[in-house]
Amino acid sequence: MQYDFNSIEKKWQEYWAKNQTFKASNDSEKEKFYVLDMFPYPSGAGLHVGHPLGYIASDIYARYKRHKGFNVLHPMGYDSFGLPAEQYAIQTGQHPADTTRVNIEGGVDKEGKKIEGYRNQLDRMGFSFDWSREVRTSNPDYYKWTQWVFIQLFNSWYNTDTDKAEDISDLISAFEKNGNTDINAVCDEDTPSFSAEDWKAFSEKEKQELLLKYRLTYLAESEVNWCPALGTVLANDEIVNGVSERGGHPVVRKKMTQWSMRITAYAQRLLDGLQKVDWPQPLKDSQTNWIGRSVGASVDFNLKDFENTISVFTTRPDTIFGVSFMTLAPEHDLVVKITTPEQKEAVDAYIEATAKRSERERMADVKTISGVFTGAYAEHPFTKEPIPVWIGDYVLAGYGTGAVMAVPCGDQRDYDFAKHFNIDIPNIFEGVDISEEAFADKENTVIANSDFLNGLPYKEATKKVIAELEKLGQGEGKVNYRLRDAVFSRQRYWGEPFPVYYDADGLPYMIEEEYLPITLPEVDKYLPTETGEPPLGNATEWAWDTVSKKVVANSKIDNETVFALDLNTMPGWAGSSQYFNIYMNVDPKNSQEIFSQDAINYWQDVDLYIGGSEHATGHLLYSRFWQKFMFDKGLVPKDEFAKKLINQGMITGTSAFVYRLPITLGFDKENLDETYNIKNEVLNTQIFVSYTLVSSLVKDADVAADLQTSLEDIFTGKYGKGFANVSLRVDDIQKIHADVSLVNASDELDIEGFKKWRPEFAEAIFVDDTGRLIIGKGNGYIVAREVEKMSKSKYNVVNPDAICEEFGADSLRLYEMFLGPLEQSKPWNTAGITGVHSFLKKLWRLYHGGVDGAFMVNDEEPSKDSWKTLHKTIKKVEEDIENFSFNTSVSTFMIAVNELSSQKCASRQILEPLIILVSPYTPHIAEELWEKLGHTESISEAPFPKFEEKYLVESSKEYPISFNGKMRFKLELPLDMSKEDIESAVLAHEKTQQQLQGRTPKKVIVVPGKIVNIVG
RNA sequence: GCCUUGGUGGCGGAAUUGGUAGACGCGCUGGAUUCAAAAUCCAGUUCUUUCGGGAGUGUGGGUUCGAUUCCCACCCAAGGUACCA
């Protein structure tokens, strides 16, 4: 009986769906285990073989854990808000909700293109997902809870005394009692202090404005990259060389009022939390760098002739006597105020120039030094000497305080700036030469020329200067974080609307929770409005009626009971910051609470999370922030949502290239047959030369001449006497992508398929390696191959559906794992799949040793060798799965099946446990064989075989005998032989004598059970 | 520049605590079977060689009886990140 994978896989996929085999229960005697994948964005292009890599790995682990007796939760859903659907909507006018649904569920889009749908594609691969818990972030019953969390953030503040988020009402009562003087909270830098009396005297508007300075989500002016031509805000990577990537329009930096998340309140806890999660070190490192904790001091420099002070943060307060100038970011608030009339023109010009440069550009350009003197002077806190205040675009407004105390002798950037503008470079280091470059080493010198700091090393000097600054009231020790509050507004359509309306003063109010969700309004077009408002500005029904508690027409806005709603939507990471908790609900559409407390207390957190490392500082940092906030609110029992995380590597594509040889045809006009349309013929006649022929064509004139002759024969036959000659333009050979599906395992092109692929290739002529023309159905055209990112435009995407069709899902799963270590990136090459596919056929045959391949297992006692094969396989596979080393267990299966086949093993005692071992990797064939073995229940919860050491015990060992560390021959010796006996047995061996060639060994190392090494 | 990961046959990769380098698979070569092909099976396949051997895991050193593995210096590639004061 043949291994008919198509019908087997179909049968079991239907069985699992019908029996809800993988539906997880929230109530079980078993220990829980939660395996999570990063949910996909459902794009119209569908899945390629790179996508399921992580899903296969997590599925193997989930299935393994079921065999190990765990109650496993393994859900899947869709991150279905996002830009591609919106852009598609702009282009085609289709509602993003419609295209998103088709991308998930399959169907035909408006242009008649058939879309398979993510769900169908995923189902074909045999994943053990519990689909009853599916979520889609763009469904109103899901984003209801995204909006709800936003409201909770708005109604919270961060108490640094208790180090957690607390209810805003508690803050208000504190203000009523004592003002804000004894409140330690994370709040805006510019928050004034006030007493209880002040508070009570404030107007409602003033109160709300003050509270915004404390709320965990708040409205603030933030700088954005504004593109006036597109009427939209661009991300850093949508800007290339200062202009928009799309269209090349100018981009300016502009301030906009937007929602921000006070993630900085959690900076230290986000850092500390990394200690307790088992995540890859590089990922932790990048989060650590992103948070960017640095310890130093804040120092206030008084300005001469102004009341204001310039605050700076420095990690080197010990070098304060080396300050010879200060630099402000051009956007710094004080710049306009302090610039002297003489310098105004230069400063204004510089600010304007800076506004045109993106932040990324400013940061990347290290070589150009630019800046302008403001004309103002600050005062050194100790020497009272005047310090010139400059502006420079190497200082960024968003970092620290947007101002730097420049110490050119200790910082290379300050040094370069000072050299460039001829500013004094005082040396404050003992015995250090700074004539060539700054000295940034903290450890190897002591401070000099610094009054009370003279002779002190870095640490003591830092401590002392901070104490002195505190005495003066001009500074204090401070920990600074690079992390900035996260802007949370997007000027887009396809995202979660804010449950927020504004009064006439522009103050925000939250809609009451019971009226959520506030669903996205319909709009005519998905572009920004003509006045530059976000797409929601196109909606005609987008106002909140506080009486009827409904979204009503904009025309009803009276700013008394009906108010304008927020026109922004939330960013992509809003919906993905809690989806893993929502999966815990038995009913993902739970409308009563975000997640049931029973569910969250049962599942607690994710035990294994698999996904790409590109989310290191986005999704994975924001999610940790939301989780900590929800932990503070008592909504979740764990303040880290995922115990262990694995980053799967990227699968790259192996592109195929054909070489097109341009030719020029010469004609003899006199004899030309007028009826022939030569122009078209020439255009349609393309010559493709085999990859290996290219270099010889270029180098060897004879090869080229032979080809020329062959081609001339063809064209003479075609055009008759009107044809004169062919000239080959060997130097103009072009390399073009060919679709990888047209290339076989030996890199041969399917010529007929290639001709049909594109009409212009229909009449093409192909030349093989040896320079011969390939006639008829011939083969032998070899393509060049190169590894590149898998992408549609490179014609190197490999579709998993086609692989499932040809080889089956089990082969695909096994092959994806066999390619190499999960965490590394590796190239895809479909050719190799025959290896794992024939392994599955061998596995099948192992159970079908009967007449004409009939199923046959027996109840005979297995041989010692078969027991050994089984148990070493159990041991290795178990270790491999625990270590996420899936590629090596595939090899182990191959070895086991090869051995058992040659042992002619058909024993139930071996074959039954073997199929359980294989089943997490190739579940369909495993279920089928399990059923044939007589079982009526799914294999999915069959207990994992238990490893027994006794089957591996050996009595002898084939010792490698090495000379000076090099293995030269092997010798079989009993394992219980003593060291001395081994030594004499080896030395007596004739090959030893041959190796030694008469020399006496200096030393003989015997490691019993391992190796013998003879030195000499 | 800094951080991270990696560098092993023609290719993907294996070698889990320092102990037989190249498991397993692809590809390739030869053979069996077949009218032929596919499929299947068998043998070989790091390089080099005077067929005794010799060399060999990015490069150069070191530790060790023994190094792909540990240490030092460097080169290359990929990813991340930045005038973070």
PDB file of C-alpha atoms in Angstrom, chain A residues 51-174:
ATOM      1  CA  HIS A  51       6.266  32.333   7.464  1.00  0.00           C
ATOM      2  CA  PRO A  52       5.403  28.947   8.977  1.00  0.00           C
ATOM      3  CA  LEU A  53       8.909  28.177  10.280  1.00  0.00           C
ATOM      4  CA  GLY A  54       8.137  29.429  13.759  1.00  0.00           C
ATOM      5  CA  TYR A  55       4.611  28.008  13.694  1.00  0.00           C
ATOM      6  CA  ILE A  56       5.946  24.534  12.893  1.00  0.00           C
ATOM      7  CA  ALA A  57       8.490  24.744  15.712  1.00  0.00           C
ATOM      8  CA  SER A  58       5.891  25.871  18.243  1.00  0.00           C
ATOM      9  CA  ASP A  59       3.466  23.240  16.988  1.00  0.00           C
ATOM     10  CA  ILE A  60       6.040  20.500  17.525  1.00  0.00           C
ATOM     11  CA  TYR A  61       6.648  21.790  21.018  1.00  0.00           C
ATOM     12  CA  ALA A  62       2.919  22.053  21.766  1.00  0.00           C
ATOM     13  CA  ARG A  63       2.279  18.512  20.519  1.00  0.00           C
ATOM     14  CA  TYR A  64       5.279  17.240  22.474  1.00  0.00           C
ATOM     15  CA  LYS A  65       3.941  18.829  25.648  1.00  0.00           C
ATOM     16  CA  ARG A  66       0.568  17.127  25.099  1.00  0.00           C
ATOM     17  CA  HIS A  67       2.369  13.792  24.867  1.00  0.00           C
ATOM     18  CA  LYS A  68       4.116  14.732  28.081  1.00  0.00           C
ATOM     19  CA  GLY A  69       0.762  15.097  29.809  1.00  0.00           C
ATOM     20  CA  PHE A  70       0.278  18.865  29.854  1.00  0.00           C
ATOM     21  CA  ASN A  71      -2.892  20.799  29.231  1.00  0.00           C
ATOM     22  CA  VAL A  72      -1.672  22.843  26.283  1.00  0.00           C
ATOM     23  CA  LEU A  73      -3.012  26.179  25.051  1.00  0.00           C
ATOM     24  CA  HIS A  74      -1.856  26.856  21.491  1.00  0.00           C
ATOM     25  CA  PRO A  75      -3.963  29.616  19.945  1.00  0.00           C
ATOM     26  CA  MET A  76      -3.762  31.621  16.743  1.00  0.00           C
ATOM     27  CA  GLY A  77      -5.248  34.886  15.504  1.00  0.00           C
ATOM     28  CA  TYR A  78      -4.612  37.892  13.293  1.00  0.00           C
ATOM     29  CA  ASP A  79      -2.997  41.269  13.806  1.00  0.00           C
ATOM     30  CA  SER A  80      -5.422  42.627  11.292  1.00  0.00           C
ATOM     31  CA  PHE A  81      -5.142  46.408  11.563  1.00  0.00           C
ATOM     32  CA  GLY A  82      -2.360  47.905   9.495  1.00  0.00           C
ATOM     33  CA  LEU A  83      -1.065  50.028   6.705  1.00  0.00           C
ATOM     34  CA  PRO A  84      -1.070  47.641   3.692  1.00  0.00           C
ATOM     35  CA  ALA A  85      -4.852  47.185   3.887  1.00  0.00           C
ATOM     36  CA  GLU A  86      -5.257  50.951   4.142  1.00  0.00           C
ATOM     37  CA  GLN A  87      -3.040  51.597   1.143  1.00  0.00           C
ATOM     38  CA  TYR A  88      -4.925  48.974  -0.819  1.00  0.00           C
ATOM     39  CA  ALA A  89      -8.128  50.743   0.196  1.00  0.00           C
ATOM     40  CA  ILE A  90      -6.766  54.066  -1.052  1.00  0.00           C
ATOM     41  CA  GLN A  91      -5.872  52.469  -4.386  1.00  0.00           C
ATOM     42  CA  THR A  92      -8.992  50.406  -4.981  1.00  0.00           C
ATOM     43  CA  GLY A  93     -11.651  51.989  -2.799  1.00  0.00           C
ATOM     44  CA  GLN A  94     -12.414  48.653  -1.138  1.00  0.00           C
ATOM     45  CA  HIS A  95     -13.109  48.758   2.556  1.00  0.00           C
ATOM     46  CA  PRO A  96     -10.110  47.460   4.516  1.00  0.00           C
ATOM     47  CA  ALA A  97     -12.465  45.316   6.588  1.00  0.00           C
ATOM     48  CA  ASP A  98     -13.538  43.498   3.420  1.00  0.00           C
ATOM     49  CA  THR A  99     -10.056  42.918   2.024  1.00  0.00           C
ATOM     50  CA  THR A 100      -8.833  41.853   5.443  1.00  0.00           C
ATOM     51  CA  ARG A 101     -11.620  39.289   5.733  1.00  0.00           C
ATOM     52  CA  VAL A 102     -10.825  37.895   2.288  1.00  0.00           C
ATOM     53  CA  ASN A 103      -7.130  37.726   3.151  1.00  0.00           C
ATOM     54  CA  ILE A 104      -7.990  35.651   6.192  1.00  0.00           C
ATOM     55  CA  GLU A 105     -10.885  33.532   5.005  1.00  0.00           C
ATOM     56  CA  GLY A 106     -10.109  33.358   1.309  1.00  0.00           C
ATOM     57  CA  GLY A 107     -12.242  34.306  -1.636  1.00  0.00           C
ATOM     58  CA  VAL A 108     -12.065  36.443  -4.700  1.00  0.00           C
ATOM     59  CA  ASP A 109     -11.131  40.092  -4.449  1.00  0.00           C
ATOM     60  CA  LYS A 110     -12.703  42.912  -6.433  1.00  0.00           C
ATOM     61  CA  GLU A 111     -10.210  42.542  -9.250  1.00  0.00           C
ATOM     62  CA  GLY A 112     -11.018  38.877  -9.681  1.00  0.00           C
ATOM     63  CA  LYS A 113      -7.813  37.663  -8.062  1.00  0.00           C
ATOM     64  CA  LYS A 114      -8.311  34.432  -6.146  1.00  0.00           C
ATOM     65  CA  ILE A 115      -7.017  34.627  -2.580  1.00  0.00           C
ATOM     66  CA  GLU A 116      -6.407  31.344  -0.805  1.00  0.00           C
ATOM     67  CA  GLY A 117      -6.697  32.918   2.657  1.00  0.00           C
ATOM     68  CA  TYR A 118      -4.397  32.559   5.649  1.00  0.00           C
ATOM     69  CA  ARG A 119      -6.731  30.218   7.446  1.00  0.00           C
ATOM     70  CA  ASN A 120      -6.833  27.691   4.598  1.00  0.00           C
ATOM     71  CA  GLN A 121      -3.096  27.868   4.184  1.00  0.00           C
ATOM     72  CA  LEU A 122      -2.526  27.321   7.888  1.00  0.00           C
ATOM     73  CA  ASP A 123      -5.037  24.481   8.030  1.00  0.00           C
ATOM     74  CA  ARG A 124      -3.224  22.604   5.291  1.00  0.00           C
ATOM     75  CA  MET A 125      -0.084  22.448   7.389  1.00  0.00           C
ATOM     76  CA  GLY A 126      -1.705  20.487  10.175  1.00  0.00           C
ATOM     77  CA  PHE A 127      -1.212  22.883  13.075  1.00  0.00           C
ATOM     78  CA  SER A 128      -2.714  21.951  16.410  1.00  0.00           C
ATOM     79  CA  PHE A 129      -4.233  25.376  17.026  1.00  0.00           C
ATOM     80  CA  ASP A 130      -7.264  25.876  19.207  1.00  0.00           C
ATOM     81  CA  TRP A 131      -9.174  27.950  16.673  1.00  0.00           C
ATOM     82  CA  SER A 132     -12.103  28.464  19.028  1.00  0.00           C
ATOM     83  CA  ARG A 133     -10.056  31.195  20.677  1.00  0.00           C
ATOM     84  CA  GLU A 134      -9.114  33.048  17.491  1.00  0.00           C
ATOM     85  CA  VAL A 135      -8.859  36.845  17.776  1.00  0.00           C
ATOM     86  CA  ARG A 136      -8.706  39.554  15.127  1.00  0.00           C
ATOM     87  CA  THR A 137      -7.486  42.908  16.386  1.00  0.00           C
ATOM     88  CA  SER A 138      -9.711  44.760  13.916  1.00  0.00           C
ATOM     89  CA  ASN A 139     -12.936  43.191  15.170  1.00  0.00           C
ATOM     90  CA  PRO A 140     -14.936  45.642  17.286  1.00  0.00           C
ATOM     91  CA  ASP A 141     -15.475  43.004  19.990  1.00  0.00           C
ATOM     92  CA  TYR A 142     -11.686  42.787  20.248  1.00  0.00           C
ATOM     93  CA  TYR A 143     -10.751  46.461  20.008  1.00  0.00           C
ATOM     94  CA  LYS A 144     -13.413  47.277  22.524  1.00  0.00           C
ATOM     95  CA  TRP A 145     -10.861  46.049  25.053  1.00  0.00           C
ATOM     96  CA  THR A 146      -7.985  47.908  23.458  1.00  0.00           C
ATOM     97  CA  GLN A 147     -10.019  51.066  23.933  1.00  0.00           C
ATOM     98  CA  TRP A 148     -10.842  49.980  27.455  1.00  0.00           C
ATOM     99  CA  VAL A 149      -7.158  49.619  28.407  1.00  0.00           C
ATOM    100  CA  PHE A 150      -6.538  53.069  26.964  1.00  0.00           C
ATOM    101  CA  ILE A 151      -9.168  54.494  29.309  1.00  0.00           C
ATOM    102  CA  GLN A 152      -7.566  52.698  32.265  1.00  0.00           C
ATOM    103  CA  LEU A 153      -4.217  54.269  31.357  1.00  0.00           C
ATOM    104  CA  PHE A 154      -5.837  57.671  31.119  1.00  0.00           C
ATOM    105  CA  ASN A 155      -7.317  57.203  34.589  1.00  0.00           C
ATOM    106  CA  SER A 156      -3.971  56.261  36.157  1.00  0.00           C
ATOM    107  CA  TRP A 157      -0.839  57.965  37.373  1.00  0.00           C
ATOM    108  CA  TYR A 158       2.512  56.564  38.467  1.00  0.00           C
ATOM    109  CA  ASN A 159       3.334  56.790  42.149  1.00  0.00           C
ATOM    110  CA  THR A 160       7.113  56.551  42.608  1.00  0.00           C
ATOM    111  CA  ASP A 161       6.726  55.967  46.345  1.00  0.00           C
ATOM    112  CA  THR A 162       4.772  52.738  45.864  1.00  0.00           C
ATOM    113  CA  ASP A 163       6.418  52.203  42.464  1.00  0.00           C
ATOM    114  CA  LYS A 164       3.200  51.364  40.691  1.00  0.00           C
ATOM    115  CA  ALA A 165       0.335  52.804  38.727  1.00  0.00           C
ATOM    116  CA  GLU A 166      -2.530  54.067  40.842  1.00  0.00           C
ATOM    117  CA  ASP A 167      -5.980  55.471  40.297  1.00  0.00           C
ATOM    118  CA  ILE A 168      -6.164  59.107  39.257  1.00  0.00           C
ATOM    119  CA  SER A 169      -8.959  59.689  41.814  1.00  0.00           C
ATOM    120  CA  ASP A 170      -6.440  59.008  44.590  1.00  0.00           C
ATOM    121  CA  LEU A 171      -4.205  61.684  43.147  1.00  0.00           C
ATOM    122  CA  ILE A 172      -7.073  64.152  43.065  1.00  0.00           C
ATOM    123  CA  SER A 173      -7.865  63.518  46.747  1.00  0.00           C
ATOM    124  CA  ALA A 174      -4.182  63.983  47.571  1.00  0.00           C
TER     125      ALA A 174
END
